[in-house]
mmCIF file of C-alpha atoms in Angstrom:
data_model
loop_
_atom_site.group_PDB
_atom_site.id
_atom_site.type_symbol
_atom_site.label_atom_id
_atom_site.label_comp_id
_atom_site.label_asym_id
_atom_site.label_seq_id
_atom_site.Cartn_x
_atom_site.Cartn_y
_atom_site.Cartn_z
ATOM 1 C CA MET A 1 0.000 0.000 0.000
ATOM 2 C CA ALA A 2 1.317 3.399 -0.920
ATOM 3 C CA GLY A 3 2.088 5.626 1.999
ATOM 4 C CA LEU A 4 4.377 8.313 3.346
ATOM 5 C CA ILE A 5 7.560 7.548 5.223
ATOM 6 C CA ARG A 6 8.877 10.358 7.339
ATOM 7 C CA ASN A 7 12.423 11.197 8.317
ATOM 8 C CA LYS A 8 13.730 10.420 11.757
ATOM 9 C CA GLN A 9 16.019 12.961 13.357
ATOM 10 C CA GLY A 10 18.615 12.987 16.093
ATOM 11 C CA ILE A 11 20.828 10.112 14.955
ATOM 12 C CA PRO A 12 24.138 9.914 16.822
ATOM 13 C CA SER A 13 27.086 11.031 14.665
ATOM 14 C CA THR A 14 29.708 8.680 16.108
ATOM 15 C CA LEU A 15 28.961 5.003 15.697
ATOM 16 C CA LEU A 16 30.725 1.699 15.263
ATOM 17 C CA THR A 17 33.088 2.226 12.331
ATOM 18 C CA ARG A 18 33.602 -1.223 10.917
ATOM 19 C CA CYS A 19 30.730 -3.218 9.490
ATOM 20 C CA LEU A 20 27.466 -2.558 11.308
ATOM 21 C CA ASN A 21 25.103 -0.577 9.119
ATOM 22 C CA SER A 22 24.420 3.042 9.868
ATOM 23 C CA PRO A 23 21.333 4.816 11.182
ATOM 24 C CA SER A 24 19.081 6.841 8.939
ATOM 25 C CA SER A 25 20.459 10.007 7.411
ATOM 26 C CA ILE A 26 19.506 13.191 9.223
ATOM 27 C CA LEU A 27 18.687 15.269 6.159
ATOM 28 C CA THR A 28 15.461 17.215 6.226
ATOM 29 C CA LEU A 29 13.686 16.523 2.962
ATOM 30 C CA PRO A 30 10.309 16.678 1.261
ATOM 31 C CA TYR A 31 8.228 13.547 1.605
ATOM 32 C CA TYR A 32 7.851 11.286 -1.381
ATOM 33 C CA SER A 33 5.253 8.641 -1.968
ATOM 34 C CA THR A 34 6.602 5.191 -1.342
ATOM 35 C CA SER A 35 5.218 1.710 -1.199
ATOM 36 C CA LYS A 36 6.308 -1.042 1.135
ATOM 37 C CA ARG A 37 5.690 -4.673 0.309
ATOM 38 C CA SER A 38 6.575 -7.972 1.857
ATOM 39 C CA LEU A 39 7.173 -10.936 -0.400
ATOM 40 C CA ARG A 40 8.107 -14.515 0.243
ATOM 41 C CA THR A 41 11.442 -13.574 -1.279
ATOM 42 C CA LEU A 42 12.425 -10.252 0.317
ATOM 43 C CA ALA A 43 10.810 -7.211 1.848
ATOM 44 C CA TYR A 44 11.455 -3.928 0.102
ATOM 45 C CA GLU A 45 10.349 -0.316 -0.258
ATOM 46 C CA GLU A 46 10.005 1.761 -3.416
ATOM 47 C CA ILE A 47 10.676 5.484 -3.763
ATOM 48 C CA GLN A 48 9.930 7.676 -6.779
ATOM 49 C CA ALA A 49 9.875 11.448 -7.137
ATOM 50 C CA ASN A 50 6.710 11.149 -9.262
ATOM 51 C CA PRO A 51 4.949 7.874 -8.403
ATOM 52 C CA SER A 52 2.222 8.575 -10.960
ATOM 53 C CA LYS A 53 4.738 8.400 -13.803
ATOM 54 C CA PRO A 54 6.134 5.124 -15.161
ATOM 55 C CA TYR A 55 9.767 4.670 -14.198
ATOM 56 C CA THR A 56 12.467 4.190 -16.819
ATOM 57 C CA HIS A 57 15.383 3.300 -14.530
ATOM 58 C CA THR A 58 15.722 1.340 -11.294
ATOM 59 C CA ALA A 59 18.378 1.337 -8.599
ATOM 60 C CA PHE A 60 18.543 -1.275 -5.833
ATOM 61 C CA ILE A 61 19.936 -0.036 -2.519
ATOM 62 C CA LEU A 62 21.427 -2.552 -0.073
ATOM 63 C CA HIS A 63 22.113 -1.810 3.602
ATOM 64 C CA GLY A 64 24.826 -3.281 5.826
ATOM 65 C CA LEU A 65 25.002 -5.669 8.772
ATOM 66 C CA LEU A 66 22.188 -5.267 11.336
ATOM 67 C CA GLY A 67 20.687 -2.496 9.219
ATOM 68 C CA SER A 68 17.532 -2.283 7.128
ATOM 69 C CA ALA A 69 15.980 -0.463 4.202
ATOM 70 C CA ARG A 70 14.781 2.346 6.458
ATOM 71 C CA ASN A 71 18.391 3.413 7.106
ATOM 72 C CA TRP A 72 18.561 4.626 3.493
ATOM 73 C CA ARG A 73 15.168 6.311 3.099
ATOM 74 C CA SER A 74 16.356 9.881 3.557
ATOM 75 C CA PHE A 75 19.346 9.594 1.271
ATOM 76 C CA SER A 76 17.270 7.777 -1.348
ATOM 77 C CA ARG A 77 14.709 10.578 -1.360
ATOM 78 C CA THR A 78 17.481 13.103 -1.866
ATOM 79 C CA LEU A 79 19.060 11.054 -4.620
ATOM 80 C CA VAL A 80 15.827 10.543 -6.534
ATOM 81 C CA SER A 81 15.047 14.258 -6.166
ATOM 82 C CA SER A 82 18.461 15.193 -7.543
ATOM 83 C CA LEU A 83 17.745 13.026 -10.600
ATOM 84 C CA SER A 84 14.328 14.568 -11.274
ATOM 85 C CA ASP A 85 15.754 17.064 -13.780
ATOM 86 C CA SER A 86 17.069 14.277 -15.999
ATOM 87 C CA PRO A 87 14.987 12.821 -18.845
ATOM 88 C CA SER A 88 14.768 9.542 -16.931
ATOM 89 C CA GLU A 89 12.244 8.650 -14.228
ATOM 90 C CA TRP A 90 14.048 6.848 -11.429
ATOM 91 C CA ARG A 91 12.732 4.276 -8.983
ATOM 92 C CA MET A 92 14.719 3.355 -5.882
ATOM 93 C CA VAL A 93 14.121 -0.118 -4.437
ATOM 94 C CA LEU A 94 15.350 -0.281 -0.848
ATOM 95 C CA VAL A 95 15.800 -3.927 0.046
ATOM 96 C CA ASP A 96 15.760 -5.611 3.446
ATOM 97 C CA LEU A 97 18.415 -8.311 3.067
ATOM 98 C CA ARG A 98 17.733 -11.750 4.526
ATOM 99 C CA ASN A 99 17.740 -11.837 8.352
ATOM 100 C CA HIS A 100 17.278 -8.058 8.455
ATOM 101 C CA GLY A 101 14.346 -5.663 8.729
ATOM 102 C CA ASN A 102 11.034 -7.071 7.529
ATOM 103 C CA SER A 103 12.849 -9.856 5.669
ATOM 104 C CA ALA A 104 13.892 -11.316 9.036
ATOM 105 C CA GLU A 105 10.386 -12.754 9.372
ATOM 106 C CA MET A 106 10.187 -14.119 5.820
ATOM 107 C CA GLU A 107 9.757 -17.841 5.271
ATOM 108 C CA GLY A 108 11.662 -19.560 2.498
ATOM 109 C CA LEU A 109 14.993 -17.745 2.957
ATOM 110 C CA ASP A 110 16.779 -20.954 3.841
ATOM 111 C CA PRO A 111 20.389 -21.420 5.017
ATOM 112 C CA PRO A 112 23.219 -21.148 4.410
ATOM 113 C CA HIS A 113 23.005 -17.499 5.370
ATOM 114 C CA ASP A 114 25.887 -16.221 3.270
ATOM 115 C CA LEU A 115 26.458 -13.490 0.717
ATOM 116 C CA VAL A 116 25.946 -15.875 -2.187
ATOM 117 C CA ASN A 117 22.400 -16.567 -1.069
ATOM 118 C CA ALA A 118 21.828 -12.929 -0.092
ATOM 119 C CA ALA A 119 22.616 -11.971 -3.697
ATOM 120 C CA LYS A 120 20.525 -14.858 -5.018
ATOM 121 C CA ASP A 121 17.577 -13.443 -3.066
ATOM 122 C CA LEU A 122 17.822 -10.328 -5.249
ATOM 123 C CA GLY A 123 17.658 -12.446 -8.372
ATOM 124 C CA ASN A 124 14.658 -14.305 -6.978
ATOM 125 C CA LEU A 125 12.949 -10.999 -6.182
ATOM 126 C CA ILE A 126 13.436 -9.768 -9.746
ATOM 127 C CA ASN A 127 12.172 -13.022 -11.229
ATOM 128 C CA SER A 128 9.210 -13.343 -8.874
ATOM 129 C CA LYS A 129 8.031 -9.802 -9.653
ATOM 130 C CA GLY A 130 8.708 -10.049 -13.370
ATOM 131 C CA TRP A 131 10.822 -6.906 -13.153
ATOM 132 C CA GLU A 132 13.550 -5.940 -15.557
ATOM 133 C CA SER A 133 16.999 -6.062 -14.025
ATOM 134 C CA PRO A 134 18.053 -2.958 -12.080
ATOM 135 C CA ASP A 135 20.201 -0.485 -13.978
ATOM 136 C CA VAL A 136 22.152 0.297 -10.828
ATOM 137 C CA VAL A 137 22.913 -1.570 -7.601
ATOM 138 C CA ILE A 138 24.193 0.433 -4.626
ATOM 139 C CA GLY A 139 25.560 -1.368 -1.572
ATOM 140 C CA HIS A 140 26.984 -0.016 1.679
ATOM 141 C CA SER A 141 29.395 -1.971 3.890
ATOM 142 C CA MET A 142 28.267 -5.620 3.868
ATOM 143 C CA GLY A 143 25.691 -4.621 1.256
ATOM 144 C CA GLY A 144 28.591 -3.586 -0.985
ATOM 145 C CA LYS A 145 29.859 -7.147 -1.049
ATOM 146 C CA VAL A 146 26.345 -8.449 -1.689
ATOM 147 C CA ALA A 147 26.265 -6.109 -4.695
ATOM 148 C CA LEU A 148 29.598 -7.499 -5.937
ATOM 149 C CA GLN A 149 28.323 -11.047 -5.561
ATOM 150 C CA PHE A 150 25.144 -10.128 -7.442
ATOM 151 C CA ALA A 151 27.200 -8.786 -10.355
ATOM 152 C CA LYS A 152 29.443 -11.860 -10.357
ATOM 153 C CA SER A 153 26.444 -14.199 -10.413
ATOM 154 C CA CYS A 154 24.691 -12.158 -13.098
ATOM 155 C CA GLY A 155 27.795 -12.459 -15.230
ATOM 156 C CA ASN A 156 27.576 -16.232 -14.824
ATOM 157 C CA ARG A 157 23.832 -16.222 -15.681
ATOM 158 C CA ASP A 158 23.162 -17.886 -12.320
ATOM 159 C CA TYR A 159 19.718 -16.280 -12.029
ATOM 160 C CA GLY A 160 18.497 -17.046 -15.535
ATOM 161 C CA GLU A 161 18.317 -15.032 -18.716
ATOM 162 C CA ASN A 162 15.928 -12.421 -17.274
ATOM 163 C CA VAL A 163 18.385 -11.152 -14.652
ATOM 164 C CA LYS A 164 21.150 -9.273 -16.432
ATOM 165 C CA LEU A 165 24.197 -7.352 -15.314
ATOM 166 C CA PRO A 166 23.479 -3.870 -13.989
ATOM 167 C CA LYS A 167 25.094 -0.999 -15.846
ATOM 168 C CA GLN A 168 26.547 0.489 -12.669
ATOM 169 C CA LEU A 169 27.578 -1.009 -9.347
ATOM 170 C CA TRP A 170 28.329 1.255 -6.383
ATOM 171 C CA VAL A 171 30.346 -0.158 -3.481
ATOM 172 C CA LEU A 172 30.251 2.289 -0.583
ATOM 173 C CA ASP A 173 33.104 1.994 1.926
ATOM 174 C CA SER A 174 33.377 -1.770 1.666
ATOM 175 C CA VAL A 175 36.771 -3.441 1.262
ATOM 176 C CA PRO A 176 36.409 -5.950 -1.579
ATOM 177 C CA GLY A 177 38.845 -8.535 -0.216
ATOM 178 C CA GLU A 178 38.913 -10.798 2.811
ATOM 179 C CA VAL A 179 38.665 -9.194 6.243
ATOM 180 C CA THR A 180 41.340 -10.767 8.440
ATOM 181 C CA SER A 181 42.498 -10.182 11.980
ATOM 182 C CA ASP A 182 45.287 -8.039 10.522
ATOM 183 C CA ASN A 183 42.832 -5.438 9.185
ATOM 184 C CA SER A 184 40.081 -5.753 11.802
ATOM 185 C CA ASP A 185 40.140 -4.635 15.424
ATOM 186 C CA GLY A 186 37.512 -7.192 16.417
ATOM 187 C CA GLU A 187 34.951 -4.579 17.444
ATOM 188 C CA VAL A 188 32.145 -6.060 15.362
ATOM 189 C CA GLU A 189 32.819 -9.484 16.826
ATOM 190 C CA LYS A 190 32.591 -8.060 20.345
ATOM 191 C CA VAL A 191 29.221 -6.481 19.589
ATOM 192 C CA LEU A 192 27.840 -9.674 18.049
ATOM 193 C CA GLN A 193 29.131 -11.805 20.924
ATOM 194 C CA THR A 194 27.510 -9.436 23.398
ATOM 195 C CA LEU A 195 24.167 -9.607 21.601
ATOM 196 C CA GLN A 196 24.396 -13.413 21.456
ATOM 197 C CA SER A 197 24.933 -13.531 25.220
ATOM 198 C CA LEU A 198 21.633 -11.737 25.857
ATOM 199 C CA PRO A 199 18.220 -13.422 26.082
ATOM 200 C CA SER A 200 15.963 -13.243 23.028
ATOM 201 C CA THR A 201 13.790 -10.683 24.803
ATOM 202 C CA VAL A 202 14.866 -7.831 27.063
ATOM 203 C CA PRO A 203 12.761 -5.790 29.486
ATOM 204 C CA SER A 204 13.083 -2.500 27.637
ATOM 205 C CA ARG A 205 15.216 -0.405 25.341
ATOM 206 C CA LYS A 206 16.486 1.575 28.321
ATOM 207 C CA TRP A 207 17.607 -1.644 30.003
ATOM 208 C CA LEU A 208 19.547 -2.705 26.898
ATOM 209 C CA VAL A 209 21.261 0.665 26.510
ATOM 210 C CA ASN A 210 22.307 0.688 30.172
ATOM 211 C CA HIS A 211 23.545 -2.900 29.888
ATOM 212 C CA MET A 212 25.704 -2.041 26.881
ATOM 213 C CA LEU A 213 27.083 0.999 28.695
ATOM 214 C CA ASP A 214 27.955 -1.139 31.710
ATOM 215 C CA LEU A 215 29.923 -3.438 29.393
ATOM 216 C CA GLY A 216 32.018 -0.505 28.199
ATOM 217 C CA PHE A 217 30.434 0.291 24.848
ATOM 218 C CA SER A 218 30.032 3.924 23.869
ATOM 219 C CA LYS A 219 26.808 5.790 24.477
ATOM 220 C CA SER A 220 26.178 6.406 20.770
ATOM 221 C CA LEU A 221 26.680 2.754 19.881
ATOM 222 C CA SER A 222 24.596 1.554 22.840
ATOM 223 C CA GLU A 223 21.735 3.844 21.882
ATOM 224 C CA TRP A 224 21.881 2.739 18.256
ATOM 225 C CA ILE A 225 21.788 -0.932 19.248
ATOM 226 C CA GLY A 226 18.695 -0.006 21.245
ATOM 227 C CA THR A 227 16.969 1.160 18.058
ATOM 228 C CA ASN A 228 17.162 -2.400 16.707
ATOM 229 C CA LEU A 229 14.415 -3.629 19.023
ATOM 230 C CA LYS A 230 10.730 -4.246 18.384
ATOM 231 C CA LYS A 231 7.810 -4.929 20.688
ATOM 232 C CA ALA A 232 7.168 -8.539 21.733
ATOM 233 C CA GLY A 233 4.281 -8.580 24.175
ATOM 234 C CA GLY A 234 5.343 -6.607 27.209
ATOM 235 C CA GLU A 235 9.031 -6.856 26.347
ATOM 236 C CA GLU A 236 11.358 -6.082 23.446
ATOM 237 C CA THR A 237 13.085 -8.417 20.991
ATOM 238 C CA TRP A 238 15.514 -8.026 18.106
ATOM 239 C CA ALA A 239 14.313 -6.596 14.809
ATOM 240 C CA PHE A 240 16.768 -8.904 13.024
ATOM 241 C CA ASN A 241 17.605 -12.609 13.025
ATOM 242 C CA LEU A 242 20.790 -12.446 15.064
ATOM 243 C CA GLU A 243 22.140 -15.918 14.343
ATOM 244 C CA GLY A 244 21.536 -15.508 10.624
ATOM 245 C CA ALA A 245 23.205 -12.099 10.660
ATOM 246 C CA VAL A 246 26.244 -13.563 12.420
ATOM 247 C CA GLN A 247 26.546 -16.181 9.668
ATOM 248 C CA MET A 248 26.345 -13.429 7.046
ATOM 249 C CA PHE A 249 29.106 -11.522 8.822
ATOM 250 C CA HIS A 250 31.371 -14.583 8.674
ATOM 251 C CA SER A 251 30.668 -14.850 4.945
ATOM 252 C CA TYR A 252 31.410 -11.130 4.547
ATOM 253 C CA ARG A 253 34.806 -11.651 6.165
ATOM 254 C CA GLU A 254 35.719 -14.708 4.112
ATOM 255 C CA LEU A 255 34.737 -13.740 0.564
ATOM 256 C CA SER A 256 36.956 -11.770 -1.810
ATOM 257 C CA TYR A 257 35.953 -10.047 -5.032
ATOM 258 C CA TRP A 258 39.335 -8.854 -6.255
ATOM 259 C CA SER A 259 39.066 -11.131 -9.289
ATOM 260 C CA LEU A 260 35.837 -9.392 -10.311
ATOM 261 C CA LEU A 261 37.493 -5.994 -9.989
ATOM 262 C CA GLU A 262 40.502 -7.170 -11.966
ATOM 263 C CA HIS A 263 38.280 -8.479 -14.768
ATOM 264 C CA PRO A 264 35.001 -6.514 -14.718
ATOM 265 C CA PRO A 265 32.434 -7.798 -17.229
ATOM 266 C CA LYS A 266 31.809 -5.814 -20.383
ATOM 267 C CA GLY A 267 29.144 -3.148 -19.954
ATOM 268 C CA LEU A 268 29.556 -2.826 -16.172
ATOM 269 C CA GLU A 269 31.140 0.073 -14.316
ATOM 270 C CA ILE A 270 32.061 -0.640 -10.708
ATOM 271 C CA SER A 271 32.488 2.521 -8.647
ATOM 272 C CA ILE A 272 34.228 2.176 -5.302
ATOM 273 C CA VAL A 273 33.669 5.002 -2.824
ATOM 274 C CA ARG A 274 36.167 5.126 0.026
ATOM 275 C CA ALA A 275 35.341 7.345 2.985
ATOM 276 C CA GLU A 276 38.298 9.623 3.732
ATOM 277 C CA LYS A 277 38.116 9.095 7.504
ATOM 278 C CA SER A 278 37.149 5.413 7.436
ATOM 279 C CA ASP A 279 39.601 3.230 9.363
ATOM 280 C CA ARG A 280 39.005 0.031 7.402
ATOM 281 C CA TRP A 281 41.314 0.790 4.470
ATOM 282 C CA ASP A 282 44.911 -0.424 4.652
ATOM 283 C CA ALA A 283 47.495 1.347 2.515
ATOM 284 C CA ASP A 284 48.160 -1.736 0.396
ATOM 285 C CA VAL A 285 44.440 -2.182 -0.283
ATOM 286 C CA ILE A 286 44.145 1.459 -1.387
ATOM 287 C CA THR A 287 47.161 1.097 -3.686
ATOM 288 C CA ARG A 288 45.808 -2.100 -5.212
ATOM 289 C CA LEU A 289 42.412 -0.547 -5.733
ATOM 290 C CA GLU A 290 43.754 2.606 -7.365
ATOM 291 C CA SER A 291 45.893 0.512 -9.708
ATOM 292 C CA LEU A 292 42.684 -1.021 -11.070
ATOM 293 C CA ALA A 293 41.006 2.299 -11.821
ATOM 294 C CA SER A 294 40.600 2.180 -15.561
ATOM 295 C CA PRO A 295 40.397 4.803 -18.311
ATOM 296 C CA GLU A 296 37.542 4.717 -20.781
ATOM 297 C CA GLY A 297 39.170 1.919 -22.798
ATOM 298 C CA ASP A 298 37.759 0.425 -25.982
ATOM 299 C CA GLY A 299 34.572 -0.988 -24.459
ATOM 300 C CA SER A 300 35.743 -4.592 -24.597
ATOM 301 C CA ALA A 301 35.731 -4.872 -20.794
ATOM 302 C CA GLY A 302 34.084 -3.243 -17.828
ATOM 303 C CA LYS A 303 35.414 -0.234 -15.964
ATOM 304 C CA ILE A 304 36.562 0.462 -12.411
ATOM 305 C CA SER A 305 36.418 3.942 -10.880
ATOM 306 C CA VAL A 306 37.592 4.916 -7.412
ATOM 307 C CA HIS A 307 36.311 7.928 -5.464
ATOM 308 C CA VAL A 308 37.273 9.382 -2.089
ATOM 309 C CA LEU A 309 34.448 10.940 -0.090
ATOM 310 C CA PRO A 310 35.949 13.798 1.938
ATOM 311 C CA SER A 311 35.085 14.558 5.550
ATOM 312 C CA SER A 312 33.324 11.223 6.023
ATOM 313 C CA GLY A 313 33.686 8.174 8.177
ATOM 314 C CA HIS A 314 32.113 4.816 7.393
ATOM 315 C CA TRP A 315 28.552 6.199 7.548
ATOM 316 C CA VAL A 316 28.870 7.907 4.179
ATOM 317 C CA HIS A 317 25.228 8.910 3.745
ATOM 318 C CA VAL A 318 25.130 10.426 7.231
ATOM 319 C CA ASP A 319 28.585 12.010 7.471
ATOM 320 C CA ASN A 320 28.645 13.667 4.043
ATOM 321 C CA PRO A 321 25.428 13.012 2.096
ATOM 322 C CA LYS A 322 25.922 16.087 -0.086
ATOM 323 C CA GLY A 323 29.377 14.953 -1.145
ATOM 324 C CA LEU A 324 28.090 11.449 -1.868
ATOM 325 C CA LEU A 325 25.338 12.867 -4.058
ATOM 326 C CA GLU A 326 27.868 14.971 -5.956
ATOM 327 C CA ILE A 327 29.814 11.799 -6.744
ATOM 328 C CA MET A 328 26.876 9.588 -7.643
ATOM 329 C CA ALA A 329 24.226 11.763 -9.307
ATOM 330 C CA PRO A 330 26.172 12.742 -12.450
ATOM 331 C CA LYS A 331 27.003 9.123 -13.223
ATOM 332 C CA LEU A 332 23.408 8.019 -12.756
ATOM 333 C CA LYS A 333 22.231 10.870 -14.967
ATOM 334 C CA SER A 334 24.602 9.670 -17.673
ATOM 335 C CA LEU A 335 22.488 6.553 -18.178
ATOM 336 C CA MET A 336 20.274 7.177 -21.190
ATOM 337 C CA PRO A 337 16.481 6.567 -21.045
#
């Protein structure tokens, strides 16, 4: 059912800077008509600047670990508004990945809970709805690796002839290789272990925040973890499938997509956005990535572009949404109707 989704304000600016997905952007924007639907495949939301007009282009937006589609509502509204002066009519599809958001309650999203199946869910969604393939896939953090896996599988025709390679893939502050103990401080693991040690229901959000503070976590992180609760009778429970999310995190750590970046399929541009203040990027990874940035070429292969988002930590759409729009919007506008 079509409805209006309103911005939420007052999101803490300093949060866990590794893999957990960010809170909603704090931009103040006009409200756009959206629809929210739950399928046996995945839950998702749609945003268009002019819902009465048929769309010509589609972008999928994928959140990160322990996040949901709602984290990207504000930025998606801004992005679709910034594209309204182009000849194309854009639709943003904000997806709840398996074990997250409204997809956490979906039946039929069977194990293993890894990035391969998370990407396959996107293919199943496209096929089940009879949609054309998205022109653009945008993924943040863990969602960035899901986007890379989706492109890899599309190139292999794993989802059938109807699901084709996107024209653009955006990987937002997500290291494409394996995440080892050498380039991880273990903070995400500590958070997940703490959540696993708690009962499935807690007395209240206030109780959870205080408990996290007592364990030494920061106030901003503790309060954000508290936003991931939903009502369960007189108590609160998680708004995600914790065990499934933990399995997805392990898959995120283990999988590498360097081979895809080294040999991008023809017709695909992969844009990597690295946040200037993000602490996840080792010098050797940055050097390797920049060495793959390709000129226009002769069109026989895909293209890699690398962008640095200034004045931003890992939460790119919260820390510097204007700068992110300035990077992304011109490239999206370049896609012809």
